[in-house]
Short mmCIF file of C-alpha atoms and ligand atoms in Angstrom, two decimals:
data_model
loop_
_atom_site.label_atom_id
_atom_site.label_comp_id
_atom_site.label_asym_id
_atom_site.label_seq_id
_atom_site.Cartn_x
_atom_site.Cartn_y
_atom_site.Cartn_z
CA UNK A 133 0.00 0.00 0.00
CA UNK A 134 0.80 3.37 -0.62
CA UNK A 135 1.18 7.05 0.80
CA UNK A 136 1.05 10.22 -1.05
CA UNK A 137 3.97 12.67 -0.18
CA UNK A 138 3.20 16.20 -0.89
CA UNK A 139 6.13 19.42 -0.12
CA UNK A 140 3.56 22.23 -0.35
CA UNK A 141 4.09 25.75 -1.06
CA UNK A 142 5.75 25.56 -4.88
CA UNK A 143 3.30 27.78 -7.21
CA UNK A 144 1.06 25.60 -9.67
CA UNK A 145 1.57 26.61 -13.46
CA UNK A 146 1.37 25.74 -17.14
CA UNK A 147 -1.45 23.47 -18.56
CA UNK A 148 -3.37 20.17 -17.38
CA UNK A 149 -5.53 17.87 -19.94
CA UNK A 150 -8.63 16.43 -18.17
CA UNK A 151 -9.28 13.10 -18.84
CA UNK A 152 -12.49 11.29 -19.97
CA UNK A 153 -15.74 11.57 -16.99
CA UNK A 154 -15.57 8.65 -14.36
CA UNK A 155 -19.31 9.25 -13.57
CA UNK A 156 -20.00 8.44 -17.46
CA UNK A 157 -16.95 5.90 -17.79
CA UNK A 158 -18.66 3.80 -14.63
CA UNK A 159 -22.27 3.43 -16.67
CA UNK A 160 -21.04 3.89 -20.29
CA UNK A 161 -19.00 0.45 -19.83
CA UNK A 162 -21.83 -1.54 -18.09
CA UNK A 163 -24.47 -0.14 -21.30
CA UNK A 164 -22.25 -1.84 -23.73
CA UNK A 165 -23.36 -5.35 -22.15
CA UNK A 166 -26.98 -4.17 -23.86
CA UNK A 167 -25.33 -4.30 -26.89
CA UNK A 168 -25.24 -7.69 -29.75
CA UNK A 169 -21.89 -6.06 -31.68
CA UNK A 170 -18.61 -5.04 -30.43
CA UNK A 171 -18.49 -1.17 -29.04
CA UNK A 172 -15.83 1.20 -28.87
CA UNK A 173 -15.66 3.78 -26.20
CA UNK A 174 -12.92 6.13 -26.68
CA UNK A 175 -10.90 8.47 -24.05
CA UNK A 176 -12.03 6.55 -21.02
CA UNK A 177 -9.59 7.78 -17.86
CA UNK A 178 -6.95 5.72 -16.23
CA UNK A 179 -8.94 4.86 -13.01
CA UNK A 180 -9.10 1.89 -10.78
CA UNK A 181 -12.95 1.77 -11.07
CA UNK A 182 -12.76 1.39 -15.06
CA UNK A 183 -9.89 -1.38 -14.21
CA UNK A 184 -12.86 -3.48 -11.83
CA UNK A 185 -15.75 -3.09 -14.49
CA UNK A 186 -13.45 -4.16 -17.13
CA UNK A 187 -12.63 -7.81 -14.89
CA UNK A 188 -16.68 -7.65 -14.04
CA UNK A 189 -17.37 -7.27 -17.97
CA UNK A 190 -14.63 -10.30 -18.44
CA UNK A 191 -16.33 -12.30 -15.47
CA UNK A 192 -19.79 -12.17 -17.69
CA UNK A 193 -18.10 -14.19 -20.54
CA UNK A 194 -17.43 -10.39 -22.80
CA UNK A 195 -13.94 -10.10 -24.45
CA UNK A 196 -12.68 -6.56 -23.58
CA UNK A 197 -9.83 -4.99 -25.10
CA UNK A 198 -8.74 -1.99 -23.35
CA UNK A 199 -5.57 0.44 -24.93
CA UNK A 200 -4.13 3.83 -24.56
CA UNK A 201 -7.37 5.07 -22.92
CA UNK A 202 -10.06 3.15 -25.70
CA UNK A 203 -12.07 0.03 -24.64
CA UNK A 204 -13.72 -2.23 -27.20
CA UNK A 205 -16.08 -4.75 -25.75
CA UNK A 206 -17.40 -7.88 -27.42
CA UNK A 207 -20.67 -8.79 -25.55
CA UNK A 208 -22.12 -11.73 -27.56
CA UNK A 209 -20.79 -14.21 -25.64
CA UNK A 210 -21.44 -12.61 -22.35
CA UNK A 211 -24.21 -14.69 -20.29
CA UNK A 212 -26.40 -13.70 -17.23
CA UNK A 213 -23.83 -15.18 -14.28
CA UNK A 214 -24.57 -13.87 -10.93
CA UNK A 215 -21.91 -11.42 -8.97
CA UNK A 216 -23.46 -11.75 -5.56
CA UNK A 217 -19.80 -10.98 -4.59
CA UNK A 218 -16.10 -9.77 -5.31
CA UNK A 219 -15.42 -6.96 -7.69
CA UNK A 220 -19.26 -5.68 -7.60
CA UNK A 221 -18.17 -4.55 -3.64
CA UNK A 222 -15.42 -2.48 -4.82
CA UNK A 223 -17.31 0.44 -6.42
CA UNK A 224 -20.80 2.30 -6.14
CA UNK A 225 -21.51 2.41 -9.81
CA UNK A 226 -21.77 -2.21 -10.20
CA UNK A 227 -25.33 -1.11 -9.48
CA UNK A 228 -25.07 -0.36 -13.18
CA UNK A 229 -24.66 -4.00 -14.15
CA UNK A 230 -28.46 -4.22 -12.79
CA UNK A 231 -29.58 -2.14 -15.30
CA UNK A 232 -27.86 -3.37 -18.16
CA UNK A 233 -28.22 -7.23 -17.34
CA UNK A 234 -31.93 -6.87 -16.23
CA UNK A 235 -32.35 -5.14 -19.87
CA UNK A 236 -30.58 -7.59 -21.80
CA UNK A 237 -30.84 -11.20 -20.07
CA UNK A 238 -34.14 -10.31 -18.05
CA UNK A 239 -32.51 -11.91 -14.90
CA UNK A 240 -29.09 -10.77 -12.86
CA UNK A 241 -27.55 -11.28 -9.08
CA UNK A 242 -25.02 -8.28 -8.17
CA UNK A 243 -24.09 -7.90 -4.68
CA UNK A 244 -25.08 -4.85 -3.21
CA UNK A 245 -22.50 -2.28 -4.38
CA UNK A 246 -19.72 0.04 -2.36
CA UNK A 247 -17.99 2.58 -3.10
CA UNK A 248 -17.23 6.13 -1.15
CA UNK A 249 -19.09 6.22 2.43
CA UNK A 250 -21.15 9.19 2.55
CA UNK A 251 -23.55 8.32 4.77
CA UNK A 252 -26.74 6.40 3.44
CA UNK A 253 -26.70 5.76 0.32
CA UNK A 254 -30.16 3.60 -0.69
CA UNK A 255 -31.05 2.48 -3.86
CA UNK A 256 -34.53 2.16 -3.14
CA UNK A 257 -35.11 4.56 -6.84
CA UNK A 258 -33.54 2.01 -8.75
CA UNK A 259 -35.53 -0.39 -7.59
CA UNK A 260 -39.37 0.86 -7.78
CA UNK A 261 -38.18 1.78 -11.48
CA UNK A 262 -37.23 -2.03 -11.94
CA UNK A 263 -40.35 -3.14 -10.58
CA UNK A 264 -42.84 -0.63 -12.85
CA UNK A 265 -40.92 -2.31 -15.53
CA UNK A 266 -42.29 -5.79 -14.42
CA UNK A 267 -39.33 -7.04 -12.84
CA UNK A 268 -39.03 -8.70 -9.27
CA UNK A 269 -36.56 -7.34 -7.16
CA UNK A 270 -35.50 -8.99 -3.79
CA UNK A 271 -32.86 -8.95 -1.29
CA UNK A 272 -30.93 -12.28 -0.59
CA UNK A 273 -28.31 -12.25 1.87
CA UNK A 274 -27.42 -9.11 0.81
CA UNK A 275 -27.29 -9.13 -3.32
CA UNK A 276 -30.09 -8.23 -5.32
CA UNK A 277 -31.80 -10.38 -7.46
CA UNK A 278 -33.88 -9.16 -10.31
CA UNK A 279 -35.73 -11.48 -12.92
CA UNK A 280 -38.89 -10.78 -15.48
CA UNK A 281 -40.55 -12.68 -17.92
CA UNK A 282 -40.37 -9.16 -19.85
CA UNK A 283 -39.69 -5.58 -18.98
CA UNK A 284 -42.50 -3.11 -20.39
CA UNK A 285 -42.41 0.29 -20.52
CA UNK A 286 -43.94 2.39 -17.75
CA UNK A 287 -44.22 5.81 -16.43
CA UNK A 288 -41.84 6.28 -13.76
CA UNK A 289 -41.81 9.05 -11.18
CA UNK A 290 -38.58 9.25 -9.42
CA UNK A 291 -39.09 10.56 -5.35
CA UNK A 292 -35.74 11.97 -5.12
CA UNK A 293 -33.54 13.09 -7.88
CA UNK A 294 -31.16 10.41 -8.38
CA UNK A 295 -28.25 10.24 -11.39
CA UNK A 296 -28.08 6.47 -10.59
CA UNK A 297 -31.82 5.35 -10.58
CA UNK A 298 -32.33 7.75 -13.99
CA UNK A 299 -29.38 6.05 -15.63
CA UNK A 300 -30.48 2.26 -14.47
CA UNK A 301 -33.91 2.83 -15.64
CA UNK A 302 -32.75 4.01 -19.30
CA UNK A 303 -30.54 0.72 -19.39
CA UNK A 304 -33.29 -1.22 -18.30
CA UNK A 305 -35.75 0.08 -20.60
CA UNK A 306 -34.02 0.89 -23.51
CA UNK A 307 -34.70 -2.85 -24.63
CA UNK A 308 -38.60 -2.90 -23.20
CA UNK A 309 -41.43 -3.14 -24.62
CA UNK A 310 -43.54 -0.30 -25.22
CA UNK A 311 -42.51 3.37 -23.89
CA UNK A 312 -41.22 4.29 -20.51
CA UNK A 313 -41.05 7.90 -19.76
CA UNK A 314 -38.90 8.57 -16.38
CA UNK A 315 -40.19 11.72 -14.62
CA UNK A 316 -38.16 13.99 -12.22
CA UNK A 317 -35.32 12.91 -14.04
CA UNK A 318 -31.78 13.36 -12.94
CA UNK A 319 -30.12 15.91 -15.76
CA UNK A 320 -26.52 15.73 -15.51
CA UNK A 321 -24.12 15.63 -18.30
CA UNK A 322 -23.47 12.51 -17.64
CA UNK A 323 -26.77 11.02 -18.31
CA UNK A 324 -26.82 12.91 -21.71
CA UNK A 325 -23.54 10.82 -22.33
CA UNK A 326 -24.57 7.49 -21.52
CA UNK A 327 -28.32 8.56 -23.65
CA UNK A 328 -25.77 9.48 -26.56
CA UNK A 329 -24.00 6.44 -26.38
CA UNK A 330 -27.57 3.90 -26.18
CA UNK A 331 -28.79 6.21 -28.84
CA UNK A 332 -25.55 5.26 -31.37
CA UNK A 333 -26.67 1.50 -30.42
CA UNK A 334 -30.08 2.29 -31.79
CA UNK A 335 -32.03 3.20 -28.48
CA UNK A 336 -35.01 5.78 -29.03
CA UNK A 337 -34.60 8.04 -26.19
CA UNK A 338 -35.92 11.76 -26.19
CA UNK A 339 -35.60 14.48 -23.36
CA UNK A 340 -32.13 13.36 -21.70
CA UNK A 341 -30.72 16.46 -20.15
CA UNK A 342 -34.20 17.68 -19.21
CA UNK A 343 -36.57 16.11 -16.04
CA UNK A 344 -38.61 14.13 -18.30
CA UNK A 345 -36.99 10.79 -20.57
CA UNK A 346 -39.01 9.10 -22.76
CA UNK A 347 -37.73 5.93 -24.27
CA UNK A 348 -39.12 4.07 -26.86
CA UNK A 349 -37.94 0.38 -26.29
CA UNK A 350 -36.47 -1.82 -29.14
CA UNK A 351 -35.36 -5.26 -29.72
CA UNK A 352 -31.91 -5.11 -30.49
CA UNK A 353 -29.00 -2.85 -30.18
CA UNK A 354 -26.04 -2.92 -32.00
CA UNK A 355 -22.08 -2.17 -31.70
CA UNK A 356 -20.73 1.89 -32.40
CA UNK A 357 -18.19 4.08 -31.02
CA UNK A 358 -18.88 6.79 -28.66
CA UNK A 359 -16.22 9.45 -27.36
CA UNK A 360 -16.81 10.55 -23.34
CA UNK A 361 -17.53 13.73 -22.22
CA UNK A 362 -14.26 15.35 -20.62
CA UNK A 363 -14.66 14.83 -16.50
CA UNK A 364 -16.39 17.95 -15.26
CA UNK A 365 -15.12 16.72 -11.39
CA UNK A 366 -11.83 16.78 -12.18
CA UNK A 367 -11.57 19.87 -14.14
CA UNK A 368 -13.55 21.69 -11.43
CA UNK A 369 -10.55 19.98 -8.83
CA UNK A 370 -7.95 21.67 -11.12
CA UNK A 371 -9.86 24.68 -11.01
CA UNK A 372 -9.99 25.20 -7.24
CA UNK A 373 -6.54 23.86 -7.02
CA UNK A 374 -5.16 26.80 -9.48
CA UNK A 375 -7.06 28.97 -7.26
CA UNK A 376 -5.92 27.51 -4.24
CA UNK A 377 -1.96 27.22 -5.14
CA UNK A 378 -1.74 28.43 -8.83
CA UNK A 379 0.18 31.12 -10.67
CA UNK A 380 -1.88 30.92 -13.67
CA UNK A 381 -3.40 27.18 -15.08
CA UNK A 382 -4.61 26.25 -18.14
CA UNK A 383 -7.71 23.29 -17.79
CA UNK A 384 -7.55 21.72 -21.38
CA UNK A 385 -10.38 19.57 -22.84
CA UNK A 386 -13.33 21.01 -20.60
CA UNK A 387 -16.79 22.15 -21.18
CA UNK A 388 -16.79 25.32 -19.54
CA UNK A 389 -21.00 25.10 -19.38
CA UNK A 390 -20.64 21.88 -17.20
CA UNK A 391 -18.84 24.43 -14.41
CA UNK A 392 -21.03 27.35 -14.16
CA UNK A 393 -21.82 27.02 -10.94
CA UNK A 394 -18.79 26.51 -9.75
CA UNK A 395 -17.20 29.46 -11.92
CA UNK A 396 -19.57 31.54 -10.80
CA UNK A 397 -18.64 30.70 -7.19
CA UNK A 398 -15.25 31.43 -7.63
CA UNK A 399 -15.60 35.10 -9.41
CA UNK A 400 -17.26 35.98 -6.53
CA UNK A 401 -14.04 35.48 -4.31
CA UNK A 402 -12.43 37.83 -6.41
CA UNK A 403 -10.55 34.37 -8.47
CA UNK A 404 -9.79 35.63 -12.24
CA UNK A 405 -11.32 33.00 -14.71
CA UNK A 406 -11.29 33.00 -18.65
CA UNK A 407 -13.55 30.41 -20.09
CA UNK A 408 -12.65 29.57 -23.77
CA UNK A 409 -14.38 26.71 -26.06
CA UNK A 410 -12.90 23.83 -24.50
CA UNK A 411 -10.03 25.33 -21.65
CA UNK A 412 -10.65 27.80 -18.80
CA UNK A 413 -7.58 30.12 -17.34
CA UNK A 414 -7.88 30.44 -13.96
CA UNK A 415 -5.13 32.49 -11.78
CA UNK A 416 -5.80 33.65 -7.98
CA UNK A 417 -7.13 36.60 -6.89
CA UNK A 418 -5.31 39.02 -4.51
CA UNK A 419 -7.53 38.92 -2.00
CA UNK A 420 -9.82 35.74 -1.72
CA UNK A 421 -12.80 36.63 -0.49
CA UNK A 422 -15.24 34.09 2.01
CA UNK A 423 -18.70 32.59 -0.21
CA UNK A 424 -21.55 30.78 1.08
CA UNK A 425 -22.05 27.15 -1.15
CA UNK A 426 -25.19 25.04 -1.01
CA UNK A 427 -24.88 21.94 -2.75
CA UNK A 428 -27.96 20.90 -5.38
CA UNK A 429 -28.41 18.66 -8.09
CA UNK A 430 -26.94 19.90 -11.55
CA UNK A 431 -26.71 22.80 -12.54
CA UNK A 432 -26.22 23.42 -9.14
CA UNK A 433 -23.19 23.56 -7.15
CA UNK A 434 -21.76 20.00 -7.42
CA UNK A 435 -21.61 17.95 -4.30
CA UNK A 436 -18.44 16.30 -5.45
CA UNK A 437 -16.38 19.53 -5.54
CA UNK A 438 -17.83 20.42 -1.97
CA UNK A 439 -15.35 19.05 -0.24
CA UNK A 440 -12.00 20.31 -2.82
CA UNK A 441 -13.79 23.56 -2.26
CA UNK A 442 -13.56 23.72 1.44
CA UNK A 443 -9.83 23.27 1.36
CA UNK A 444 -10.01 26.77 -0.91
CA UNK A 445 -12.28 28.31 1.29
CA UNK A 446 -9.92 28.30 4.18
CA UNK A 447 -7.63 30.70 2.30
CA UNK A 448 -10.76 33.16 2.19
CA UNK A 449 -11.03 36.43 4.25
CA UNK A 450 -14.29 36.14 6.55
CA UNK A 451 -16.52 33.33 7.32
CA UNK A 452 -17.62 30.92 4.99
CA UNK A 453 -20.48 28.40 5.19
CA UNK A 454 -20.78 25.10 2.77
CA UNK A 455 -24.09 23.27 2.94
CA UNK A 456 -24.30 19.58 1.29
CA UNK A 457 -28.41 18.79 0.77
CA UNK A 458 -27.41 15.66 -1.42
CA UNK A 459 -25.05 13.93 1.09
CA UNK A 460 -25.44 15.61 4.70
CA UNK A 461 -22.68 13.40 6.43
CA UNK A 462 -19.50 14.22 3.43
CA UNK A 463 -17.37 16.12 6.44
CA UNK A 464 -14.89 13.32 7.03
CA UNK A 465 -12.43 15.57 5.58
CA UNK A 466 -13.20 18.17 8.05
CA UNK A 467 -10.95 16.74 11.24
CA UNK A 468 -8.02 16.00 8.42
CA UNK A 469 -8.19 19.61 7.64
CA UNK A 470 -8.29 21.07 11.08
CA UNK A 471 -5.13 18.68 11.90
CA UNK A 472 -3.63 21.10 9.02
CA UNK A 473 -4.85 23.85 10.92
CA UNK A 474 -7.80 24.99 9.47
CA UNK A 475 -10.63 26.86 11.66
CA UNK A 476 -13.87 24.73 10.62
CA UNK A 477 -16.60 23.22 12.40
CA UNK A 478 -19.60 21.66 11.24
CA UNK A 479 -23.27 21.99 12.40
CA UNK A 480 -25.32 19.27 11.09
CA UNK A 481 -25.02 19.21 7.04
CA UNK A 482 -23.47 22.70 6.94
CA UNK A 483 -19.15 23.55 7.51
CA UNK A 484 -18.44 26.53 8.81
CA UNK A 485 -15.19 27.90 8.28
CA UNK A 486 -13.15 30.69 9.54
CA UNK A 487 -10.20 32.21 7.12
CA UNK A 488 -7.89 33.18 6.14
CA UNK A 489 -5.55 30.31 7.50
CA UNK A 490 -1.75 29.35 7.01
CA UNK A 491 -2.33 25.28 6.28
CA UNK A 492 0.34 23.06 7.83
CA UNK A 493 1.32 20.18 6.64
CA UNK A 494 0.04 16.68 8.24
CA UNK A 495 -0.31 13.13 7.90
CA UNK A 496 -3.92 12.85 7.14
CA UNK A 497 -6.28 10.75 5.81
CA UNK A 498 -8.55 10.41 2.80
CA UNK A 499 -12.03 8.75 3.78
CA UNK A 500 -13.57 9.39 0.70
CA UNK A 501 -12.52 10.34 -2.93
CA UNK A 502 -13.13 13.84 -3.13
CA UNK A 503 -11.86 13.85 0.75
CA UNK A 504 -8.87 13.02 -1.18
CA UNK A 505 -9.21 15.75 -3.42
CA UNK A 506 -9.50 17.89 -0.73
CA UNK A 507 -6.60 17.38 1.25
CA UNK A 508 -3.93 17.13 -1.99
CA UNK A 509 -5.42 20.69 -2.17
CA UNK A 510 -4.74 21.64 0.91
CA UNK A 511 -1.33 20.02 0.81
CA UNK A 512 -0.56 21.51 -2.10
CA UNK A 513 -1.13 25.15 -0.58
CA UNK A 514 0.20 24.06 3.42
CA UNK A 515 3.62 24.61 4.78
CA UNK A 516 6.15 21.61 5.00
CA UNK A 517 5.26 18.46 4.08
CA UNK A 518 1.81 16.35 3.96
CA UNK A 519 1.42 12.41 4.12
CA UNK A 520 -2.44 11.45 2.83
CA UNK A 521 -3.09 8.26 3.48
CA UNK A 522 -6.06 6.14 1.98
CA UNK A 523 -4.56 7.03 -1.76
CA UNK A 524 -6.76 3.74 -2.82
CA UNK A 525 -9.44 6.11 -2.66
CA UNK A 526 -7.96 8.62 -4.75
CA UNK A 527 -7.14 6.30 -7.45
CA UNK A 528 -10.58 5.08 -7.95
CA UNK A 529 -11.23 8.28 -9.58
CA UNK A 530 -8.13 10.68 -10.74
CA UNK A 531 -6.43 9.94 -13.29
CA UNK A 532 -2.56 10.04 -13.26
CA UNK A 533 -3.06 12.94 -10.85
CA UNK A 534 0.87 12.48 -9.00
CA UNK A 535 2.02 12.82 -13.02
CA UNK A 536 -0.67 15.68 -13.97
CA UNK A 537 0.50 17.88 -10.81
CA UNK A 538 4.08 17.08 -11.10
CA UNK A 539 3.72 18.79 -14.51
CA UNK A 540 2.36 21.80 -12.90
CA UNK A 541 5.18 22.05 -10.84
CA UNK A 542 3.87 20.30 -7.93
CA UNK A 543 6.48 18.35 -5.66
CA UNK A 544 4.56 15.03 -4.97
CA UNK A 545 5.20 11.58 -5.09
CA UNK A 546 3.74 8.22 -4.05
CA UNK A 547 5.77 6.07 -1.09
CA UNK A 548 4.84 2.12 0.11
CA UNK A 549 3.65 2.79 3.78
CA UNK A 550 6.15 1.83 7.13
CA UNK A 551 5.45 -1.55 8.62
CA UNK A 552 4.16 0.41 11.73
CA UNK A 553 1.91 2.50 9.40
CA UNK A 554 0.36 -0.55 7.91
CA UNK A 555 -0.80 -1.93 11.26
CA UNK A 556 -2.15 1.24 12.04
CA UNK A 557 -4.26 1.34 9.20
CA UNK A 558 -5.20 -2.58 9.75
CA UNK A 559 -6.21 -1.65 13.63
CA UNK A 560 -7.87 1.79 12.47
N1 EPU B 779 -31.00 8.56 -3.26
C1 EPU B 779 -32.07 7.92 -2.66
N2 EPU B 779 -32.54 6.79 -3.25
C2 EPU B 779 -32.02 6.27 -4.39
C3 EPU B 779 -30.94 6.93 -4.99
C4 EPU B 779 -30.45 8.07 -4.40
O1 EPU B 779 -32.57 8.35 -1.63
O2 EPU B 779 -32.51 5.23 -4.88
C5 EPU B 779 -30.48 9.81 -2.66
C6 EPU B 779 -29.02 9.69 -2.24
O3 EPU B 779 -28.89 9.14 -0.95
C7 EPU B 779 -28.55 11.12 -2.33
C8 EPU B 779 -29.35 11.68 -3.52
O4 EPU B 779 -30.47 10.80 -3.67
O5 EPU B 779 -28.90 11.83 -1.19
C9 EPU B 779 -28.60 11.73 -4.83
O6 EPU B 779 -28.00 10.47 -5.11
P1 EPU B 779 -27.69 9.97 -6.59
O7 EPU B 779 -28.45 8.73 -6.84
O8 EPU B 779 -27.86 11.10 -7.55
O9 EPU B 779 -26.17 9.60 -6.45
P2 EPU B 779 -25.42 8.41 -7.14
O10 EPU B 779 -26.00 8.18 -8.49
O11 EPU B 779 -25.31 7.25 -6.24
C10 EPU B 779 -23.71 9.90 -8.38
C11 EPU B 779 -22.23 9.99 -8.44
C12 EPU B 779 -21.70 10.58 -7.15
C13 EPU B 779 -22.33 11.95 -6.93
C14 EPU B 779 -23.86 11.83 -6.96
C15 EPU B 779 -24.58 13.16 -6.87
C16 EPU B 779 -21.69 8.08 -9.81
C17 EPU B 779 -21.09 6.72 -9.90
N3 EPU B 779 -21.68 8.65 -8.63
O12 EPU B 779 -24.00 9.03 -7.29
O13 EPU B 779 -20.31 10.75 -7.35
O14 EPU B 779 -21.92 12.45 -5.70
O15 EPU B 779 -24.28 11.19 -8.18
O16 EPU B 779 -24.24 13.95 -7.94
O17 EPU B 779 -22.12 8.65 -10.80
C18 EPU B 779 -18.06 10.95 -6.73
O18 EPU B 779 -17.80 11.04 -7.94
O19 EPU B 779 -17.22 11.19 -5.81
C19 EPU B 779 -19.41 10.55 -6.34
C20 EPU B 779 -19.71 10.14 -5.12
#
């Protein structure tokens, strides 16, 4: 296991190129199983979780060839084997492979998934969207178990706005009978992508983007090739970072649109942004001044650059508050971040925090992914050195990032963990 070293203080400049979106990456490579013909997904990012859906894919009987960022998958020999356990554990998004193997073999078994602990996390959407299609869903010793004699289309009106359950839905019902329309839909980028890519494979699907979905189901879909969106969470990382520690940074391949919330966020703290076609400039502002965040569902302030953004905010003149409605418990970066010296507290789903601090360096640990995120920023910007532990979280979702900030001019580098450090973690 390994430790990420970080010397902070050196200024952050030249240009970064954001990889392909893990959010798309995670469902985009489970739709292909819906498919009859090989299909090609191109720029995917070097991530541990596209690594475990890749052995899930094999585990189904699919031949997957995966090179210099492109992944072709054969799925006409795949069959309907139950994953009650394993690889499915390892990441949030297996709940994918529901989806997708409900709307291709009518039956599937996947152990109930993992991924980042933000407090509850149900999947109770997914489900009644399963069932309106016709399909029985029941827990069995804790995997899921879905079969139908056939899925028909149905009207489905989602109680909470979920990415996930609007995403599993369109897999299931791309390949139903009859129309579904999913209402209160989810309307991130990201489920534009993965509509995008089902559409290339012949799916009839209207309205993606917008709260309302209606798919038309077919019989068949066939192979294509399909080029991800650019990963709006990392860019928006980057961005904070270069606000954070930079000296001028230049975010290639981004859609500046995807951000607007979050640029918005940061010209009000005085942070100098140019947003081109596909690259934003961002350099810091001379005086950074304290912002009040509320996390929503998109276009609203993502809750996956919450936490990066609270490491920024403790460089801020005044008082800051950040309020997360999606995921009330994602603070477990919060006591890492005051052990760098930061002045936050939190008060039930909001942080409050007091600037502007001089971060220390610390061992700390990441919880979470964006945690992670979070406290590379803050060691980036902190004095002396920082050790962030729990880097297996970070690689589930940033690519190359050691490589990426090393060309910025960062001083950080990845070390195996002590003996003594290793029981720690085991007794932790
Ligand atoms: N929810 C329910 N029931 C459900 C589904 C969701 O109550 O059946 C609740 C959740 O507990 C949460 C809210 O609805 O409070 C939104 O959850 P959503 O389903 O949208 O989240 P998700 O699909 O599980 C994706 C991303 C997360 C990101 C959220 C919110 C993937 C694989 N994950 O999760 O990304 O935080 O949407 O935008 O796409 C990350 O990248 O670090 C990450 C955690």
């Amino acid at each position: 296991m390994e430790k990420l070293m970080i010397a902070g203080g050196y200024p952050l400049k030249g240009t970064v190129r954001i990889s392909g979106a893990k959010n798309s990456a995670v469902a985009l490579i489970p739709a292909t199983i819906l498919a009859d013909s090989p299909v090609t997904i191109e720029g995917l990012p070097d991530i541990s979780d596209v690594q475990i859906l890749k052995g899930l894919l094999e585990e189904i009987g699919g031949s997957v060839d995966f090179a210099e960022n492109d992944m072709t998958v054969d799925p006409s020999s795949m069959i309907s084997m139950p994953l009650p356990n394993g690889k499915v554990k390892k990441l949030r998004a297996s709940y994918y492979l529901m989806g997708a193997m409900l709307g291709r073999f009518k039956k599937a078994v996947i152990g109930l998934p993992g991924g980042c602990h933000l407090g509850p996390r149900p999947i109770d959407q997914h489900i009644k969207g399963f069932e309106a299609l016709g399909a029985s869903v029941t827990n069995e010793q804790g995997a899921i178990y879905l079969r139908a004699d056939e899925l028909k289309g149905a009207r489905i009106y989602l109680d909470v706005v979920s990415v996930g359950a609007t995403i599993n839905i369109m897999l299931a019902a791309v390949r139903a009978k009859g129309k579904t329309i999913i209402e209160n839909a989810a309307k991130e980028p990201e489920i534009i992508d993965v509509a995008t890519l089902l559409t290339n494979m012949g799916a009839k699907i209207k309205g993606a983007g917008t709260d309302v979905i209606r798919i038309e189901g077919v019989d068949q879909l066939h192979g294509c090739r399909h080029t991800i969106i650019p990963d709006r969470i990392e860019a928006g990382t980057y961005l904070i970072l270069g606000a954070a520690a930079g000296e001028g940074i230049l975010i290639d391949n981004v859609i500046p649109q995807h951000l607007e919330s979050l640029i918005a966020k940061l010209r009000e703290m005085g942070v100098n942004i140019e947003a081109g076609d596909d690259q934003i400039f961002v350099s810091p502002a001379e005086r950074m001044k304290a912002v009040d965040i509320k996390t929503l569902v998109y276009p609203g302030f993502p809750t996956d650059l919450q936490q990066p953004f609270t490491s920024l905010l403790t460089g801020a003149e005044g008082t800051s508050m950040v309020t997360d409605t999606i995921y009330g418990a994602r603070f477990k970066h919060i006591d890492e971040l005051r052990r760098m010296n930061a002045n936050i507290k939190v008060e039930g789903r909001s942080a409050i925090i007091n600037g502007p601090i001089r971060l220390q360096g610390a061992k700390v640990k990441a919880s979470d992914l964006r945690a992670g995120a979070a406290l590379v920023i803050a060691g980036l910007k902190a004095e002396g050195i920082t050790e962030v532990t729990g880097l297996e979280h970070i690689d589930r979702g940033y690519s190359h990032l050691v490589e990426k900030l090393n060309g910025l001019g960062a001083t950080i580098w990845r070390e195996n963990l002590t003996k003594e450090e290793m029981e720690q973690m085991k007794n932790a």
